[in-house]
Short mmCIF file of N, CA, C and O in Angstrom, two decimals:
data_model
loop_
_atom_site.label_atom_id
_atom_site.label_comp_id
_atom_site.label_asym_id
_atom_site.label_seq_id
_atom_site.Cartn_x
_atom_site.Cartn_y
_atom_site.Cartn_z
N PHE A 11 -24.95 100.51 -35.71
CA PHE A 11 -24.37 99.48 -35.55
C PHE A 11 -23.29 99.02 -35.33
O PHE A 11 -22.91 98.64 -34.63
N GLN A 12 -23.02 99.79 -36.85
CA GLN A 12 -21.13 99.12 -36.61
C GLN A 12 -20.38 99.75 -35.42
O GLN A 12 -19.53 98.90 -35.13
N PRO A 13 -20.26 100.68 -34.93
CA PRO A 13 -19.87 100.80 -33.65
C PRO A 13 -19.85 99.87 -31.82
O PRO A 13 -19.42 98.92 -31.39
N ALA A 14 -20.95 99.31 -32.18
CA ALA A 14 -22.09 98.25 -31.41
C ALA A 14 -20.99 96.89 -32.00
O ALA A 14 -20.87 95.86 -31.25
N ILE A 15 -20.95 96.41 -33.13
CA ILE A 15 -20.20 95.44 -33.40
C ILE A 15 -18.88 95.38 -33.57
O ILE A 15 -17.99 94.80 -32.83
N LYS A 16 -18.03 96.96 -33.39
CA LYS A 16 -16.77 96.76 -32.89
C LYS A 16 -16.32 96.79 -31.57
O LYS A 16 -15.43 96.33 -31.40
N VAL A 17 -17.61 97.39 -31.00
CA VAL A 17 -17.46 96.92 -29.04
C VAL A 17 -17.47 95.58 -28.80
O VAL A 17 -16.31 94.91 -28.17
N CYS A 18 -18.18 94.78 -29.47
CA CYS A 18 -17.91 93.68 -28.91
C CYS A 18 -17.24 92.33 -29.87
O CYS A 18 -16.62 92.18 -28.97
N GLU A 19 -16.59 93.43 -31.45
CA GLU A 19 -15.16 92.14 -31.57
C GLU A 19 -13.71 92.69 -30.51
O GLU A 19 -13.25 91.43 -30.68
N ARG A 20 -13.83 94.02 -30.11
CA ARG A 20 -12.56 94.07 -29.31
C ARG A 20 -12.89 93.46 -28.06
O ARG A 20 -11.70 92.84 -27.80
N SER A 21 -14.32 93.18 -27.27
CA SER A 21 -14.27 92.54 -26.57
C SER A 21 -13.82 91.31 -26.46
O SER A 21 -13.45 90.51 -25.62
N ILE A 22 -14.57 90.33 -27.67
CA ILE A 22 -14.49 89.26 -27.74
C ILE A 22 -12.85 88.55 -28.03
O ILE A 22 -12.51 87.77 -27.52
N LYS A 23 -11.86 89.89 -28.73
CA LYS A 23 -11.20 89.60 -28.75
C LYS A 23 -10.32 88.74 -27.38
O LYS A 23 -9.79 87.89 -27.48
N ARG A 24 -10.56 89.70 -26.23
CA ARG A 24 -10.33 89.72 -25.29
C ARG A 24 -10.41 88.29 -24.24
O ARG A 24 -10.15 87.80 -23.52
N ASP A 25 -11.96 88.10 -24.86
CA ASP A 25 -12.61 86.99 -24.14
C ASP A 25 -13.29 86.38 -25.12
O ASP A 25 -14.57 86.70 -25.09
N PRO A 26 -13.06 85.28 -25.89
CA PRO A 26 -13.34 84.59 -26.89
C PRO A 26 -14.24 83.79 -26.96
O PRO A 26 -15.66 83.26 -27.55
N TYR A 27 -14.95 83.75 -25.08
CA TYR A 27 -15.69 82.33 -24.98
C TYR A 27 -17.66 83.71 -24.05
O TYR A 27 -18.07 83.23 -23.34
N PHE A 28 -17.10 84.89 -24.07
CA PHE A 28 -18.23 85.97 -23.48
C PHE A 28 -19.21 85.52 -24.53
O PHE A 28 -19.62 86.18 -25.57
N GLN A 29 -20.39 84.47 -24.13
CA GLN A 29 -21.33 84.57 -24.79
C GLN A 29 -22.48 85.74 -24.75
O GLN A 29 -23.02 85.81 -25.88
N ASP A 30 -22.53 86.29 -24.04
CA ASP A 30 -23.35 87.31 -24.32
C ASP A 30 -22.94 88.56 -24.92
O ASP A 30 -23.86 89.21 -25.87
N LEU A 31 -21.92 88.56 -25.68
CA LEU A 31 -21.20 89.35 -26.46
C LEU A 31 -21.50 88.89 -27.36
O LEU A 31 -22.04 89.40 -28.51
N MET A 32 -21.19 87.94 -27.82
CA MET A 32 -21.14 86.75 -29.62
C MET A 32 -22.69 86.78 -29.56
O MET A 32 -22.92 86.76 -30.77
N THR A 33 -23.73 86.70 -28.52
CA THR A 33 -25.04 86.68 -29.01
C THR A 33 -25.41 88.41 -29.25
O THR A 33 -26.20 88.05 -30.35
N LEU A 34 -24.59 89.32 -28.77
CA LEU A 34 -25.21 90.48 -29.09
C LEU A 34 -24.93 90.64 -30.42
O LEU A 34 -25.86 91.51 -31.27
N LYS A 35 -23.59 90.60 -30.89
CA LYS A 35 -23.13 91.13 -32.33
C LYS A 35 -23.89 89.78 -33.21
O LYS A 35 -23.85 90.20 -34.32
N ALA A 36 -23.89 88.61 -33.09
CA ALA A 36 -24.80 88.55 -33.93
C ALA A 36 -26.42 88.61 -34.40
O ALA A 36 -26.62 88.75 -35.18
N ARG A 37 -26.39 89.01 -32.95
CA ARG A 37 -27.94 89.69 -33.39
C ARG A 37 -28.09 90.76 -34.16
O ARG A 37 -29.06 91.42 -35.04
N THR A 38 -26.88 91.83 -33.85
CA THR A 38 -26.33 92.90 -34.89
C THR A 38 -26.86 93.08 -36.75
O THR A 38 -27.10 93.34 -37.06
N HIS A 39 -25.87 91.71 -36.58
CA HIS A 39 -25.57 91.29 -37.48
C HIS A 39 -27.02 91.11 -38.61
O HIS A 39 -27.14 91.29 -39.61
N LEU A 40 -27.74 89.87 -38.16
CA LEU A 40 -29.04 89.82 -37.85
C LEU A 40 -30.02 91.10 -38.45
O LEU A 40 -30.11 90.84 -39.63
N ASN A 41 -29.68 91.87 -37.69
CA ASN A 41 -30.40 93.04 -37.80
C ASN A 41 -30.31 93.75 -39.42
O ASN A 41 -31.03 94.75 -39.49
N LEU A 42 -28.78 94.06 -39.17
CA LEU A 42 -28.25 94.48 -40.76
C LEU A 42 -28.40 93.77 -41.62
O LEU A 42 -28.20 94.06 -42.91
N GLN A 43 -29.18 92.53 -41.66
CA GLN A 43 -29.24 91.61 -42.44
C GLN A 43 -27.72 90.74 -43.33
O GLN A 43 -27.71 90.74 -44.32
N GLU A 44 -27.13 90.71 -42.63
CA GLU A 44 -25.83 90.41 -42.57
C GLU A 44 -25.74 88.50 -42.47
O GLU A 44 -24.91 88.47 -41.26
N PHE A 45 -26.64 88.25 -43.41
CA PHE A 45 -27.12 86.95 -42.38
C PHE A 45 -25.76 85.96 -43.02
O PHE A 45 -25.66 84.79 -41.55
N GLY A 46 -25.08 85.88 -43.54
CA GLY A 46 -24.18 84.86 -43.59
C GLY A 46 -22.97 85.17 -41.93
O GLY A 46 -22.43 83.91 -41.43
N LYS A 47 -22.99 86.64 -41.83
CA LYS A 47 -22.00 86.72 -40.57
C LYS A 47 -22.96 86.42 -39.24
O LYS A 47 -22.19 85.67 -38.47
N ALA A 48 -24.10 86.69 -39.79
CA ALA A 48 -24.75 85.87 -38.01
C ALA A 48 -25.04 84.83 -37.91
O ALA A 48 -24.53 83.72 -37.28
N LYS A 49 -25.18 84.10 -39.41
CA LYS A 49 -24.86 82.51 -39.26
C LYS A 49 -23.82 81.75 -38.76
O LYS A 49 -23.72 80.93 -37.82
N ALA A 50 -22.53 82.57 -39.03
CA ALA A 50 -21.55 82.08 -38.71
C ALA A 50 -21.83 82.07 -36.94
O ALA A 50 -20.92 80.83 -36.61
N LEU A 51 -22.06 83.50 -36.68
CA LEU A 51 -21.76 83.31 -35.24
C LEU A 51 -22.70 81.99 -34.45
O LEU A 51 -22.42 82.15 -33.31
N TYR A 52 -23.87 81.97 -35.12
CA TYR A 52 -24.71 81.17 -34.13
C TYR A 52 -24.45 80.19 -34.81
O TYR A 52 -24.46 79.28 -33.28
N LEU A 53 -23.36 79.22 -35.69
CA LEU A 53 -23.23 78.19 -35.66
C LEU A 53 -21.99 77.65 -34.53
O LEU A 53 -22.15 77.03 -34.27
N LYS A 54 -21.42 78.75 -34.28
CA LYS A 54 -20.22 78.86 -33.25
C LYS A 54 -20.71 78.60 -31.67
O LYS A 54 -20.52 77.66 -31.20
N MET A 55 -21.62 79.25 -31.75
CA MET A 55 -22.66 78.97 -30.45
C MET A 55 -22.74 77.31 -30.13
O MET A 55 -23.11 77.13 -29.20
N LEU A 56 -23.78 77.26 -31.08
CA LEU A 56 -24.21 75.54 -31.31
C LEU A 56 -22.82 75.08 -31.02
O LEU A 56 -22.88 73.72 -30.08
N ARG A 57 -21.67 74.74 -32.12
CA ARG A 57 -20.58 74.12 -31.50
C ARG A 57 -20.00 73.91 -30.30
O ARG A 57 -19.46 72.82 -29.84
N ASN A 58 -19.98 75.34 -29.51
CA ASN A 58 -19.15 75.23 -29.01
C ASN A 58 -20.48 75.01 -27.73
O ASN A 58 -20.25 74.75 -26.20
N GLN A 59 -21.52 74.55 -27.79
CA GLN A 59 -22.63 73.96 -27.04
C GLN A 59 -23.40 74.71 -25.74
O GLN A 59 -23.49 74.90 -25.18
N TRP A 60 -23.12 76.05 -26.24
CA TRP A 60 -23.72 76.98 -25.45
C TRP A 60 -25.20 77.25 -25.04
O TRP A 60 -25.93 76.57 -26.32
N PRO A 61 -25.46 77.55 -24.15
CA PRO A 61 -26.86 78.09 -24.08
C PRO A 61 -27.78 78.44 -25.54
O PRO A 61 -26.89 79.40 -25.24
N ILE A 62 -28.82 78.05 -25.78
CA ILE A 62 -29.21 78.59 -26.93
C ILE A 62 -30.40 79.32 -26.88
O ILE A 62 -30.84 79.52 -28.12
N GLU A 63 -31.42 80.03 -26.18
CA GLU A 63 -32.10 80.34 -25.54
C GLU A 63 -32.24 81.85 -26.21
O GLU A 63 -33.79 82.19 -27.00
N ASP A 64 -31.06 82.62 -26.15
CA ASP A 64 -31.36 83.80 -26.52
C ASP A 64 -31.21 83.65 -28.12
O ASP A 64 -31.44 84.46 -28.96
N ALA A 65 -30.58 82.71 -28.52
CA ALA A 65 -30.39 82.92 -30.29
C ALA A 65 -31.80 82.08 -31.05
O ALA A 65 -31.96 82.90 -31.70
N TRP A 66 -31.49 80.83 -30.15
CA TRP A 66 -33.22 80.25 -30.60
C TRP A 66 -34.44 82.08 -31.11
O TRP A 66 -35.21 81.99 -31.75
N MET A 67 -34.51 82.87 -29.34
CA MET A 67 -35.47 84.30 -30.07
C MET A 67 -35.15 84.80 -31.12
O MET A 67 -36.28 85.38 -31.52
N ASP A 68 -34.04 85.13 -31.17
CA ASP A 68 -33.58 85.98 -32.18
C ASP A 68 -34.27 85.56 -33.35
O ASP A 68 -34.80 86.21 -34.34
N LEU A 69 -33.96 84.64 -33.80
CA LEU A 69 -34.57 83.92 -34.89
C LEU A 69 -35.28 83.50 -34.84
O LEU A 69 -36.29 84.42 -36.19
N GLU A 70 -36.15 82.97 -34.11
CA GLU A 70 -38.17 82.82 -33.81
C GLU A 70 -39.11 84.34 -33.88
O GLU A 70 -39.58 84.65 -34.76
N GLU A 71 -38.32 85.12 -33.84
CA GLU A 71 -38.85 86.42 -34.13
C GLU A 71 -38.52 87.37 -34.77
O GLU A 71 -39.16 87.46 -35.85
N PHE A 72 -36.59 86.85 -35.83
CA PHE A 72 -37.35 87.48 -37.27
C PHE A 72 -37.48 86.30 -38.41
O PHE A 72 -38.36 87.22 -39.52
N LEU A 73 -37.95 84.92 -38.02
CA LEU A 73 -38.59 84.12 -38.64
C LEU A 73 -40.36 85.38 -38.85
O LEU A 73 -40.87 85.02 -39.69
N VAL A 74 -40.72 85.33 -37.56
CA VAL A 74 -42.10 85.80 -37.31
C VAL A 74 -42.50 87.21 -37.69
O VAL A 74 -43.38 87.58 -38.93
N LEU A 75 -41.73 88.33 -37.46
CA LEU A 75 -41.69 89.52 -38.70
C LEU A 75 -41.18 89.77 -39.95
O LEU A 75 -41.73 90.89 -40.22
N ARG A 76 -40.22 89.15 -39.92
CA ARG A 76 -39.60 89.55 -41.57
C ARG A 76 -40.02 88.03 -42.80
O ARG A 76 -40.05 87.36 -42.13
N ASN A 77 -39.45 88.68 -43.58
CA ASN A 77 -39.88 87.54 -44.92
C ASN A 77 -38.06 86.84 -44.86
O ASN A 77 -37.48 87.88 -45.64
N PRO A 78 -37.67 85.83 -44.25
CA PRO A 78 -36.62 85.71 -43.98
C PRO A 78 -35.72 84.54 -45.09
O PRO A 78 -36.55 84.09 -46.14
N PRO A 79 -34.90 85.20 -45.72
CA PRO A 79 -34.08 84.59 -46.70
C PRO A 79 -33.21 82.97 -46.34
O PRO A 79 -33.59 82.33 -45.48
N PRO A 80 -33.17 82.39 -47.29
CA PRO A 80 -32.71 81.10 -47.38
C PRO A 80 -31.77 81.02 -45.91
O PRO A 80 -31.83 79.54 -45.32
N GLU A 81 -31.02 81.39 -46.28
CA GLU A 81 -29.80 81.44 -44.88
C GLU A 81 -30.03 81.53 -43.74
O GLU A 81 -29.67 80.56 -43.09
N ILE A 82 -31.39 82.23 -43.35
CA ILE A 82 -31.88 82.02 -41.98
C ILE A 82 -33.00 80.83 -41.70
O ILE A 82 -32.78 80.19 -40.31
N LEU A 83 -33.78 80.92 -43.15
CA LEU A 83 -34.60 79.24 -42.45
C LEU A 83 -33.57 78.01 -42.97
O LEU A 83 -33.98 77.73 -41.54
N GLU A 84 -32.28 77.89 -43.44
CA GLU A 84 -31.64 76.47 -43.19
C GLU A 84 -30.86 77.12 -41.78
O GLU A 84 -30.82 75.82 -40.93
N LEU A 85 -30.67 78.02 -40.92
CA LEU A 85 -29.76 77.91 -40.06
C LEU A 85 -30.74 78.01 -39.00
O LEU A 85 -30.30 76.95 -37.92
N ALA A 86 -32.42 78.20 -39.04
CA ALA A 86 -32.99 78.07 -37.69
C ALA A 86 -33.37 76.25 -37.82
O ALA A 86 -33.94 75.46 -36.55
N THR A 87 -33.04 75.18 -38.89
CA THR A 87 -33.10 74.02 -38.76
C THR A 87 -32.11 73.29 -37.81
O THR A 87 -32.51 72.39 -37.64
N TYR A 88 -31.10 74.14 -37.87
CA TYR A 88 -29.85 73.54 -36.96
C TYR A 88 -30.35 73.36 -34.67
O TYR A 88 -30.36 72.82 -34.14
N PHE A 89 -31.27 74.40 -34.71
CA PHE A 89 -31.83 74.88 -33.46
C PHE A 89 -33.66 73.41 -33.20
O PHE A 89 -34.03 73.51 -34.10
N GLU A 90 -33.06 72.92 -31.70
CA GLU A 90 -34.13 72.86 -31.31
C GLU A 90 -34.71 73.79 -30.85
O GLU A 90 -34.44 73.76 -30.13
N ASP A 91 -36.21 74.02 -30.35
CA ASP A 91 -36.83 75.08 -29.86
C ASP A 91 -36.67 75.02 -28.51
O ASP A 91 -36.71 73.60 -27.73
N PRO A 92 -35.88 75.36 -27.66
CA PRO A 92 -35.11 75.08 -26.59
C PRO A 92 -36.33 74.91 -25.19
O PRO A 92 -36.69 74.51 -23.96
N PHE A 93 -37.74 75.70 -25.64
CA PHE A 93 -38.57 75.60 -24.78
C PHE A 93 -39.48 74.70 -24.64
O PHE A 93 -40.42 74.30 -24.14
N TYR A 94 -39.81 73.40 -25.73
CA TYR A 94 -40.49 72.82 -25.95
C TYR A 94 -39.75 71.34 -25.75
O TYR A 94 -40.45 70.30 -26.25
N SER A 95 -38.54 71.29 -25.82
CA SER A 95 -37.67 70.20 -26.11
C SER A 95 -37.67 69.36 -24.16
O SER A 95 -38.15 70.04 -23.45
#
Protein backbone atom coordinates (compact mmCIF):
# COMPACT_ATOMS: atom_id res chain seq x y z
CA PHE A 1 0.00 0.00 0.00
CA GLN A 2 2.86 2.38 0.69
CA PRO A 3 3.83 2.68 -3.03
CA ALA A 4 0.23 3.60 -3.82
CA ILE A 5 0.26 6.31 -1.15
CA LYS A 6 3.52 7.71 -2.53
CA VAL A 7 2.10 7.87 -6.07
CA CYS A 8 -1.01 9.63 -4.73
CA GLU A 9 1.12 12.10 -2.76
CA ARG A 10 3.27 12.99 -5.79
CA SER A 11 0.22 13.42 -8.01
CA ILE A 12 -1.70 15.43 -5.41
CA LYS A 13 1.27 17.80 -5.12
CA ARG A 14 0.89 18.51 -8.84
CA ASP A 15 -2.90 18.80 -8.63
CA PRO A 16 -4.13 19.32 -5.04
CA TYR A 17 -7.78 19.14 -6.14
CA PHE A 18 -7.61 15.74 -7.89
CA GLN A 19 -10.57 14.22 -6.08
CA ASP A 20 -10.12 10.61 -7.20
CA LEU A 21 -6.55 10.49 -5.93
CA MET A 22 -7.53 12.10 -2.64
CA THR A 23 -10.26 9.48 -2.23
CA LEU A 24 -7.87 6.66 -3.10
CA LYS A 25 -5.30 7.95 -0.62
CA ALA A 26 -7.90 8.24 2.15
CA ARG A 27 -9.24 4.76 1.37
CA THR A 28 -5.71 3.33 1.51
CA HIS A 29 -5.04 4.96 4.89
CA LEU A 30 -8.37 3.62 6.14
CA ASN A 31 -7.47 0.07 5.09
CA LEU A 32 -4.03 0.40 6.68
CA GLN A 33 -5.86 1.44 9.87
CA GLU A 34 -4.15 4.83 9.80
CA PHE A 35 -7.36 6.41 10.99
CA GLY A 36 -6.02 9.88 11.80
CA LYS A 37 -4.64 10.30 8.28
CA ALA A 38 -7.83 8.95 6.69
CA LYS A 39 -9.94 11.24 8.84
CA ALA A 40 -7.90 14.31 7.87
CA LEU A 41 -8.33 13.57 4.17
CA TYR A 42 -12.07 12.87 4.43
CA LEU A 43 -12.55 16.10 6.39
CA LYS A 44 -10.60 17.99 3.72
CA MET A 45 -13.03 16.62 1.14
CA LEU A 46 -15.96 17.85 3.21
CA ARG A 47 -14.40 21.30 3.69
CA ASN A 48 -13.84 21.57 -0.07
CA GLN A 49 -17.46 20.51 -0.65
CA TRP A 50 -16.42 17.69 -2.95
CA PRO A 51 -18.83 14.93 -3.90
CA ILE A 52 -18.63 12.47 -1.04
CA GLU A 53 -20.43 9.40 -2.33
CA ASP A 54 -17.19 7.39 -2.59
CA ALA A 55 -16.05 8.53 0.83
CA TRP A 56 -19.43 7.61 2.32
CA MET A 57 -19.26 4.15 0.74
CA ASP A 58 -15.73 3.63 2.13
CA LEU A 59 -16.88 4.51 5.63
CA GLU A 60 -20.08 2.53 5.37
CA GLU A 61 -18.17 -0.58 4.26
CA PHE A 62 -15.68 -0.12 7.07
CA LEU A 63 -18.46 0.32 9.64
CA VAL A 64 -20.26 -2.83 8.49
CA LEU A 65 -17.31 -5.16 7.96
CA ARG A 66 -15.07 -4.26 10.86
CA ASN A 67 -15.17 -3.17 14.45
CA PRO A 68 -14.68 0.56 13.88
CA PRO A 69 -12.55 2.62 16.24
CA PRO A 70 -13.91 5.83 17.78
CA GLU A 71 -12.16 8.00 15.15
CA ILE A 72 -14.14 6.36 12.37
CA LEU A 73 -17.42 6.48 14.27
CA GLU A 74 -16.85 10.19 14.87
CA LEU A 75 -15.99 10.77 11.22
CA ALA A 76 -19.15 9.00 10.08
CA THR A 77 -21.21 11.58 11.98
CA TYR A 78 -19.90 14.33 9.66
CA PHE A 79 -21.42 12.63 6.64
CA GLU A 80 -25.04 12.57 5.69
CA ASP A 81 -25.94 9.51 3.72
CA PRO A 82 -25.90 10.90 0.14
CA PHE A 83 -28.22 8.19 -1.11
CA TYR A 84 -31.02 8.94 1.33
CA SER A 85 -30.92 12.73 1.42
